[in-house]
mmCIF file of C-alpha atoms in Angstrom:
data_model
loop_
_atom_site.group_PDB
_atom_site.id
_atom_site.type_symbol
_atom_site.label_atom_id
_atom_site.label_comp_id
_atom_site.label_asym_id
_atom_site.label_seq_id
_atom_site.Cartn_x
_atom_site.Cartn_y
_atom_site.Cartn_z
ATOM 1 C CA UNK A 1 -107.910 32.135 -15.323
ATOM 2 C CA UNK A 2 -107.837 33.421 -11.651
ATOM 3 C CA UNK A 3 -105.831 36.762 -10.991
ATOM 4 C CA UNK A 4 -102.909 36.204 -8.598
ATOM 5 C CA UNK A 5 -100.607 38.554 -7.083
ATOM 6 C CA UNK A 6 -97.079 38.014 -5.875
ATOM 7 C CA UNK A 7 -94.387 39.455 -4.010
ATOM 8 C CA UNK A 8 -90.802 38.777 -3.711
ATOM 9 C CA UNK A 9 -87.235 39.869 -2.064
ATOM 10 C CA UNK A 10 -85.138 39.150 -5.240
ATOM 11 C CA UNK A 11 -86.427 39.628 -9.010
ATOM 12 C CA UNK A 12 -84.929 36.577 -10.746
ATOM 13 C CA UNK A 13 -85.705 35.224 -14.577
ATOM 14 C CA UNK A 14 -88.595 33.077 -12.908
ATOM 15 C CA UNK A 15 -90.160 35.876 -11.650
ATOM 16 C CA UNK A 16 -89.694 37.665 -14.980
ATOM 17 C CA UNK A 17 -91.577 35.012 -16.596
ATOM 18 C CA UNK A 18 -94.311 34.614 -14.286
ATOM 19 C CA UNK A 19 -95.050 38.486 -14.483
ATOM 20 C CA UNK A 20 -95.475 37.949 -18.294
ATOM 21 C CA UNK A 21 -98.394 36.350 -17.752
ATOM 22 C CA UNK A 22 -102.150 38.189 -17.863
ATOM 23 C CA UNK A 23 -103.193 37.008 -14.580
ATOM 24 C CA UNK A 24 -100.179 37.332 -12.504
ATOM 25 C CA UNK A 25 -99.194 40.832 -11.164
ATOM 26 C CA UNK A 26 -97.000 42.086 -8.446
ATOM 27 C CA UNK A 27 -98.844 43.532 -5.322
ATOM 28 C CA UNK A 28 -99.024 47.427 -5.727
ATOM 29 C CA UNK A 29 -96.423 49.037 -3.562
ATOM 30 C CA UNK A 30 -97.736 51.215 -0.698
ATOM 31 C CA UNK A 31 -97.589 54.752 -1.558
ATOM 32 C CA UNK A 32 -97.016 57.740 0.881
ATOM 33 C CA UNK A 33 -100.589 58.853 0.176
ATOM 34 C CA UNK A 34 -101.808 55.304 1.432
ATOM 35 C CA UNK A 35 -100.011 55.715 4.491
ATOM 36 C CA UNK A 36 -101.274 59.214 4.945
ATOM 37 C CA UNK A 37 -105.004 58.164 4.249
ATOM 38 C CA UNK A 38 -104.568 54.824 6.234
ATOM 39 C CA UNK A 39 -105.664 52.870 3.276
ATOM 40 C CA UNK A 40 -105.718 49.342 3.936
ATOM 41 C CA UNK A 41 -102.479 47.415 3.357
ATOM 42 C CA UNK A 42 -102.397 44.880 0.413
ATOM 43 C CA UNK A 43 -100.482 41.700 0.679
ATOM 44 C CA UNK A 44 -99.693 39.192 -2.083
ATOM 45 C CA UNK A 45 -101.420 35.869 -2.638
ATOM 46 C CA UNK A 46 -98.062 34.351 -3.056
ATOM 47 C CA UNK A 47 -94.721 35.496 -1.650
ATOM 48 C CA UNK A 48 -91.175 34.542 -2.634
ATOM 49 C CA UNK A 49 -89.306 34.439 0.595
ATOM 50 C CA UNK A 50 -85.460 34.238 0.452
ATOM 51 C CA UNK A 51 -82.678 35.026 2.833
ATOM 52 C CA UNK A 52 -83.082 35.905 6.303
ATOM 53 C CA UNK A 53 -86.514 36.835 7.950
ATOM 54 C CA UNK A 54 -86.424 40.672 8.164
ATOM 55 C CA UNK A 55 -89.104 42.843 10.145
ATOM 56 C CA UNK A 56 -90.783 43.715 6.914
ATOM 57 C CA UNK A 57 -90.990 40.192 5.417
ATOM 58 C CA UNK A 58 -93.140 39.096 8.820
ATOM 59 C CA UNK A 59 -96.524 40.557 7.335
ATOM 60 C CA UNK A 60 -95.871 39.358 4.073
ATOM 61 C CA UNK A 61 -95.387 35.820 5.364
ATOM 62 C CA UNK A 62 -98.506 35.840 7.698
ATOM 63 C CA UNK A 63 -100.753 37.356 5.027
ATOM 64 C CA UNK A 64 -99.754 35.153 1.910
ATOM 65 C CA UNK A 65 -101.746 32.176 1.117
ATOM 66 C CA UNK A 66 -98.622 30.421 -0.199
ATOM 67 C CA UNK A 67 -94.990 31.039 0.607
ATOM 68 C CA UNK A 68 -92.466 29.763 -1.877
ATOM 69 C CA UNK A 69 -88.633 29.207 -0.292
ATOM 70 C CA UNK A 70 -85.635 27.765 -2.194
ATOM 71 C CA UNK A 71 -84.860 24.943 0.215
ATOM 72 C CA UNK A 72 -85.773 22.637 3.099
ATOM 73 C CA UNK A 73 -83.531 24.652 5.533
ATOM 74 C CA UNK A 74 -85.490 27.821 4.518
ATOM 75 C CA UNK A 75 -88.798 25.993 5.360
ATOM 76 C CA UNK A 76 -87.365 24.941 8.756
ATOM 77 C CA UNK A 77 -86.485 28.635 9.504
ATOM 78 C CA UNK A 78 -90.003 29.645 8.754
ATOM 79 C CA UNK A 79 -91.437 26.887 10.685
ATOM 80 C CA UNK A 80 -89.286 27.790 13.797
ATOM 81 C CA UNK A 81 -91.169 31.155 13.525
ATOM 82 C CA UNK A 82 -94.377 29.643 13.863
ATOM 83 C CA UNK A 83 -95.222 29.862 10.273
ATOM 84 C CA UNK A 84 -98.121 26.998 9.273
ATOM 85 C CA UNK A 85 -95.869 24.737 7.250
ATOM 86 C CA UNK A 86 -99.083 23.815 4.987
ATOM 87 C CA UNK A 87 -98.381 27.237 3.447
ATOM 88 C CA UNK A 88 -94.543 26.911 2.525
ATOM 89 C CA UNK A 89 -93.819 25.180 -0.616
ATOM 90 C CA UNK A 90 -89.911 24.356 -1.829
ATOM 91 C CA UNK A 91 -89.168 25.659 -5.358
ATOM 92 C CA UNK A 92 -85.118 24.826 -5.729
ATOM 93 C CA UNK A 93 -83.317 27.568 -7.686
ATOM 94 C CA UNK A 94 -83.490 27.358 -11.617
ATOM 95 C CA UNK A 95 -81.086 26.804 -13.804
ATOM 96 C CA UNK A 96 -81.084 28.595 -17.287
ATOM 97 C CA UNK A 97 -77.898 27.911 -19.514
ATOM 98 C CA UNK A 98 -76.842 26.329 -22.780
ATOM 99 C CA UNK A 99 -75.193 22.795 -22.835
ATOM 100 C CA UNK A 100 -72.313 21.802 -24.628
ATOM 101 C CA UNK A 101 -70.507 18.545 -24.799
ATOM 102 C CA UNK A 102 -68.041 18.810 -22.213
ATOM 103 C CA UNK A 103 -65.821 16.251 -23.995
ATOM 104 C CA UNK A 104 -65.319 18.545 -27.077
ATOM 105 C CA UNK A 105 -64.995 21.672 -24.696
ATOM 106 C CA UNK A 106 -62.256 20.087 -22.605
ATOM 107 C CA UNK A 107 -60.207 18.962 -25.729
ATOM 108 C CA UNK A 108 -60.128 22.557 -26.817
ATOM 109 C CA UNK A 109 -59.226 24.065 -23.386
ATOM 110 C CA UNK A 110 -56.371 21.721 -22.906
ATOM 111 C CA UNK A 111 -54.957 22.415 -26.460
ATOM 112 C CA UNK A 112 -54.958 26.059 -25.432
ATOM 113 C CA UNK A 113 -53.240 25.224 -21.992
ATOM 114 C CA UNK A 114 -50.633 22.902 -23.473
ATOM 115 C CA UNK A 115 -51.958 20.199 -21.300
ATOM 116 C CA UNK A 116 -52.536 16.523 -21.655
ATOM 117 C CA UNK A 117 -56.036 15.615 -22.764
ATOM 118 C CA UNK A 118 -56.399 13.243 -19.981
ATOM 119 C CA UNK A 119 -55.913 15.837 -17.344
ATOM 120 C CA UNK A 120 -58.547 15.849 -14.736
ATOM 121 C CA UNK A 121 -59.795 19.164 -13.328
ATOM 122 C CA UNK A 122 -61.241 20.139 -9.884
ATOM 123 C CA UNK A 123 -62.707 23.631 -10.005
ATOM 124 C CA UNK A 124 -63.569 26.419 -7.383
ATOM 125 C CA UNK A 125 -65.423 29.803 -7.922
ATOM 126 C CA UNK A 126 -67.303 32.002 -5.986
ATOM 127 C CA UNK A 127 -68.174 35.786 -5.294
ATOM 128 C CA UNK A 128 -66.782 35.777 -1.773
ATOM 129 C CA UNK A 129 -63.838 33.495 -1.666
ATOM 130 C CA UNK A 130 -63.447 33.649 2.256
ATOM 131 C CA UNK A 131 -67.197 32.900 3.059
ATOM 132 C CA UNK A 132 -67.263 30.090 0.029
ATOM 133 C CA UNK A 133 -64.290 28.228 1.523
ATOM 134 C CA UNK A 134 -61.220 29.246 -0.758
ATOM 135 C CA UNK A 135 -58.888 28.466 1.823
ATOM 136 C CA UNK A 136 -60.366 24.954 2.715
ATOM 137 C CA UNK A 137 -60.430 24.236 -1.354
ATOM 138 C CA UNK A 138 -56.666 25.108 -1.304
ATOM 139 C CA UNK A 139 -56.057 22.567 1.512
ATOM 140 C CA UNK A 140 -58.179 20.199 -0.337
ATOM 141 C CA UNK A 141 -56.050 20.769 -3.481
ATOM 142 C CA UNK A 142 -52.911 20.304 -1.484
ATOM 143 C CA UNK A 143 -53.941 17.122 -0.015
ATOM 144 C CA UNK A 144 -54.825 15.255 -3.054
ATOM 145 C CA UNK A 145 -52.394 12.719 -4.658
ATOM 146 C CA UNK A 146 -53.759 12.263 -7.963
ATOM 147 C CA UNK A 147 -50.956 12.850 -10.548
ATOM 148 C CA UNK A 148 -52.600 13.847 -13.509
ATOM 149 C CA UNK A 149 -54.674 17.191 -12.087
ATOM 150 C CA UNK A 150 -54.928 20.383 -12.336
ATOM 151 C CA UNK A 151 -56.874 23.003 -9.868
ATOM 152 C CA UNK A 152 -59.203 26.006 -11.558
ATOM 153 C CA UNK A 153 -60.114 28.982 -9.514
ATOM 154 C CA UNK A 154 -62.062 31.861 -11.145
ATOM 155 C CA UNK A 155 -63.037 34.893 -9.469
ATOM 156 C CA UNK A 156 -62.840 38.524 -9.619
ATOM 157 C CA UNK A 157 -59.250 40.791 -9.665
ATOM 158 C CA UNK A 158 -59.479 41.322 -5.695
ATOM 159 C CA UNK A 159 -60.271 37.907 -4.976
ATOM 160 C CA UNK A 160 -57.692 36.058 -7.008
ATOM 161 C CA UNK A 161 -54.985 38.497 -6.513
ATOM 162 C CA UNK A 162 -55.415 38.135 -2.637
ATOM 163 C CA UNK A 163 -55.737 34.538 -2.708
ATOM 164 C CA UNK A 164 -52.204 34.123 -4.987
ATOM 165 C CA UNK A 165 -50.551 36.445 -2.337
ATOM 166 C CA UNK A 166 -51.753 34.040 0.342
ATOM 167 C CA UNK A 167 -50.254 31.090 -1.829
ATOM 168 C CA UNK A 168 -46.878 32.442 -2.936
ATOM 169 C CA UNK A 169 -45.119 30.838 -0.187
ATOM 170 C CA UNK A 170 -46.698 27.602 -0.575
ATOM 171 C CA UNK A 171 -45.566 26.662 -3.918
ATOM 172 C CA UNK A 172 -48.842 25.629 -5.283
ATOM 173 C CA UNK A 173 -48.940 27.712 -8.436
ATOM 174 C CA UNK A 174 -48.080 25.014 -10.774
ATOM 175 C CA UNK A 175 -51.117 22.842 -9.359
ATOM 176 C CA UNK A 176 -53.445 25.803 -10.160
ATOM 177 C CA UNK A 177 -54.901 27.912 -13.148
ATOM 178 C CA UNK A 178 -56.119 31.090 -12.125
ATOM 179 C CA UNK A 179 -58.881 33.072 -14.350
ATOM 180 C CA UNK A 180 -59.514 36.459 -13.273
ATOM 181 C CA UNK A 181 -62.837 38.161 -14.359
ATOM 182 C CA UNK A 182 -63.162 35.572 -16.959
ATOM 183 C CA UNK A 183 -66.407 36.289 -19.056
ATOM 184 C CA UNK A 184 -67.222 32.204 -19.826
ATOM 185 C CA UNK A 185 -67.627 30.452 -16.343
ATOM 186 C CA UNK A 186 -69.802 28.014 -18.271
ATOM 187 C CA UNK A 187 -66.955 26.823 -20.008
ATOM 188 C CA UNK A 188 -64.633 26.282 -16.914
ATOM 189 C CA UNK A 189 -67.608 24.386 -15.616
ATOM 190 C CA UNK A 190 -67.814 22.042 -18.619
ATOM 191 C CA UNK A 191 -64.049 21.602 -18.550
ATOM 192 C CA UNK A 192 -64.262 20.686 -14.512
ATOM 193 C CA UNK A 193 -64.442 16.872 -13.556
ATOM 194 C CA UNK A 194 -65.127 18.020 -9.946
ATOM 195 C CA UNK A 195 -66.609 21.165 -8.625
ATOM 196 C CA UNK A 196 -65.756 21.597 -4.839
ATOM 197 C CA UNK A 197 -67.449 24.352 -2.630
ATOM 198 C CA UNK A 198 -66.545 24.268 1.109
ATOM 199 C CA UNK A 199 -68.389 26.991 1.665
ATOM 200 C CA UNK A 200 -69.259 28.372 5.249
ATOM 201 C CA UNK A 201 -72.722 29.620 3.864
ATOM 202 C CA UNK A 202 -76.169 28.337 4.933
ATOM 203 C CA UNK A 203 -77.930 29.604 1.842
ATOM 204 C CA UNK A 204 -78.269 27.677 -1.455
ATOM 205 C CA UNK A 205 -75.404 28.126 -3.692
ATOM 206 C CA UNK A 206 -76.500 28.112 -7.256
ATOM 207 C CA UNK A 207 -73.128 26.950 -8.514
ATOM 208 C CA UNK A 208 -73.625 23.824 -7.119
ATOM 209 C CA UNK A 209 -76.785 23.311 -9.265
ATOM 210 C CA UNK A 210 -74.846 24.935 -12.188
ATOM 211 C CA UNK A 211 -71.884 22.428 -12.162
ATOM 212 C CA UNK A 212 -74.389 19.486 -11.988
ATOM 213 C CA UNK A 213 -76.225 20.729 -14.923
ATOM 214 C CA UNK A 214 -72.696 20.792 -16.803
ATOM 215 C CA UNK A 215 -72.144 17.448 -15.528
ATOM 216 C CA UNK A 216 -69.731 17.680 -12.974
ATOM 217 C CA UNK A 217 -69.145 15.715 -9.680
ATOM 218 C CA UNK A 218 -69.510 18.185 -6.746
ATOM 219 C CA UNK A 219 -68.683 18.325 -3.134
ATOM 220 C CA UNK A 220 -70.439 20.723 -0.746
ATOM 221 C CA UNK A 221 -70.645 20.770 3.158
ATOM 222 C CA UNK A 222 -74.059 19.537 4.840
ATOM 223 C CA UNK A 223 -74.365 22.912 6.149
ATOM 224 C CA UNK A 224 -75.167 24.424 2.814
ATOM 225 C CA UNK A 225 -78.670 24.295 1.404
ATOM 226 C CA UNK A 226 -77.507 22.833 -1.662
ATOM 227 C CA UNK A 227 -76.493 19.593 -0.206
ATOM 228 C CA UNK A 228 -80.328 19.042 -0.189
ATOM 229 C CA UNK A 229 -79.845 17.890 -3.911
ATOM 230 C CA UNK A 230 -76.732 16.094 -3.901
ATOM 231 C CA UNK A 231 -76.011 12.306 -2.687
ATOM 232 C CA UNK A 232 -74.601 11.415 0.570
ATOM 233 C CA UNK A 233 -71.105 10.783 -0.974
ATOM 234 C CA UNK A 234 -70.875 14.639 -2.283
ATOM 235 C CA UNK A 235 -71.717 15.943 1.334
ATOM 236 C CA UNK A 236 -68.924 17.224 3.330
ATOM 237 C CA UNK A 237 -69.447 17.265 6.946
ATOM 238 C CA UNK A 238 -68.065 20.664 7.174
ATOM 239 C CA UNK A 239 -66.188 22.995 5.100
ATOM 240 C CA UNK A 240 -62.768 21.660 6.594
ATOM 241 C CA UNK A 241 -63.885 17.966 6.373
ATOM 242 C CA UNK A 242 -60.421 15.941 6.308
ATOM 243 C CA UNK A 243 -62.141 13.256 4.541
ATOM 244 C CA UNK A 244 -62.842 15.259 1.428
ATOM 245 C CA UNK A 245 -59.382 14.942 -0.178
ATOM 246 C CA UNK A 246 -59.653 11.406 0.196
ATOM 247 C CA UNK A 247 -62.970 11.090 -1.558
ATOM 248 C CA UNK A 248 -62.099 13.125 -4.270
ATOM 249 C CA UNK A 249 -58.628 11.164 -5.064
ATOM 250 C CA UNK A 250 -60.734 8.005 -4.867
ATOM 251 C CA UNK A 251 -63.409 9.369 -7.253
ATOM 252 C CA UNK A 252 -60.465 10.745 -9.725
ATOM 253 C CA UNK A 253 -59.131 7.177 -9.588
ATOM 254 C CA UNK A 254 -62.640 5.475 -10.723
ATOM 255 C CA UNK A 255 -63.254 6.653 -14.081
ATOM 256 C CA UNK A 256 -66.311 4.455 -14.194
ATOM 257 C CA UNK A 257 -67.787 5.875 -10.874
ATOM 258 C CA UNK A 258 -66.953 9.637 -11.631
ATOM 259 C CA UNK A 259 -69.126 9.074 -15.059
ATOM 260 C CA UNK A 260 -72.124 7.686 -13.314
ATOM 261 C CA UNK A 261 -72.105 10.511 -10.869
ATOM 262 C CA UNK A 262 -71.660 13.194 -13.671
ATOM 263 C CA UNK A 263 -74.387 11.695 -15.605
ATOM 264 C CA UNK A 264 -76.644 11.343 -12.659
ATOM 265 C CA UNK A 265 -75.843 14.912 -11.592
ATOM 266 C CA UNK A 266 -76.823 16.461 -14.916
ATOM 267 C CA UNK A 267 -80.154 14.402 -14.659
ATOM 268 C CA UNK A 268 -81.100 15.550 -11.346
ATOM 269 C CA UNK A 269 -80.036 19.257 -12.448
ATOM 270 C CA UNK A 270 -82.249 19.216 -15.384
ATOM 271 C CA UNK A 271 -85.108 18.873 -13.028
ATOM 272 C CA UNK A 272 -84.828 22.622 -12.223
ATOM 273 C CA UNK A 273 -84.675 24.265 -15.336
ATOM 274 C CA UNK A 274 -86.871 27.434 -15.558
ATOM 275 C CA UNK A 275 -89.332 25.387 -17.687
ATOM 276 C CA UNK A 276 -89.573 22.925 -15.063
ATOM 277 C CA UNK A 277 -89.661 25.347 -12.131
ATOM 278 C CA UNK A 278 -92.377 27.017 -14.080
ATOM 279 C CA UNK A 279 -94.540 24.363 -14.338
ATOM 280 C CA UNK A 280 -94.110 23.437 -10.467
ATOM 281 C CA UNK A 281 -94.987 27.165 -9.603
ATOM 282 C CA UNK A 282 -98.030 27.040 -11.672
ATOM 283 C CA UNK A 283 -99.512 24.180 -9.780
ATOM 284 C CA UNK A 284 -98.877 25.856 -6.574
ATOM 285 C CA UNK A 285 -100.744 28.812 -7.960
ATOM 286 C CA UNK A 286 -103.569 26.925 -8.864
ATOM 287 C CA UNK A 287 -104.014 25.810 -5.458
ATOM 288 C CA UNK A 288 -104.248 29.314 -4.171
#
């Protein structure tokens, strides 16, 4: 097996799995002594690039034989910087979670919160509520007409407290179940019928992939890289897309269509498990 060096900005589970292989090593970090003796800089064969292009990234990108990014949007950003597009490969983020049958989880959840088992759930969670579109999500919920509906919002104590304070005068508390620092978000994804993320962030939002894996329909703006793996119906023109509530209402009222979309989303998401993504990366490494 050919020895290959890699470098990365973020150490993910998939990077850890790669580094377990005998022939794959992280490129040696340049030491202070190396700088003093003007030793030649070492660059990785394969560079995993994420986020914006910073000054320290440029040399790594220029000297790598292959650059792996997590979306077409990120590839386009590199091409704008005159990076050879033949060097750039796309591997979407990986999903690593245990799947359970949503029907059973939803039944238990409804019993726990004394809700009709036919209740439909629209879900929102994020680390940064403002940038991820919490205000837009609440506006969507406020415009939904479907009767047997509950919204679920999960986040940390600060985010939830801030949002509840904003909503105190709007009388929406009855429509929303709030979960503060909830330690089993996967359960909420399994309960949800539709996950809505009206994010202002362009980077790939892994929660969209997570929702799809747990058999949710999803809605996300076209400006977010996650929109690359969803169908056109699920794509919002912008975070404040006025048609989103209409589409969600229509989908909630068409059970067979919703069931089909959920099933297709899970099939799509299963292409991005860690094992599947490792297979794709190994093919790339073979070409280095």
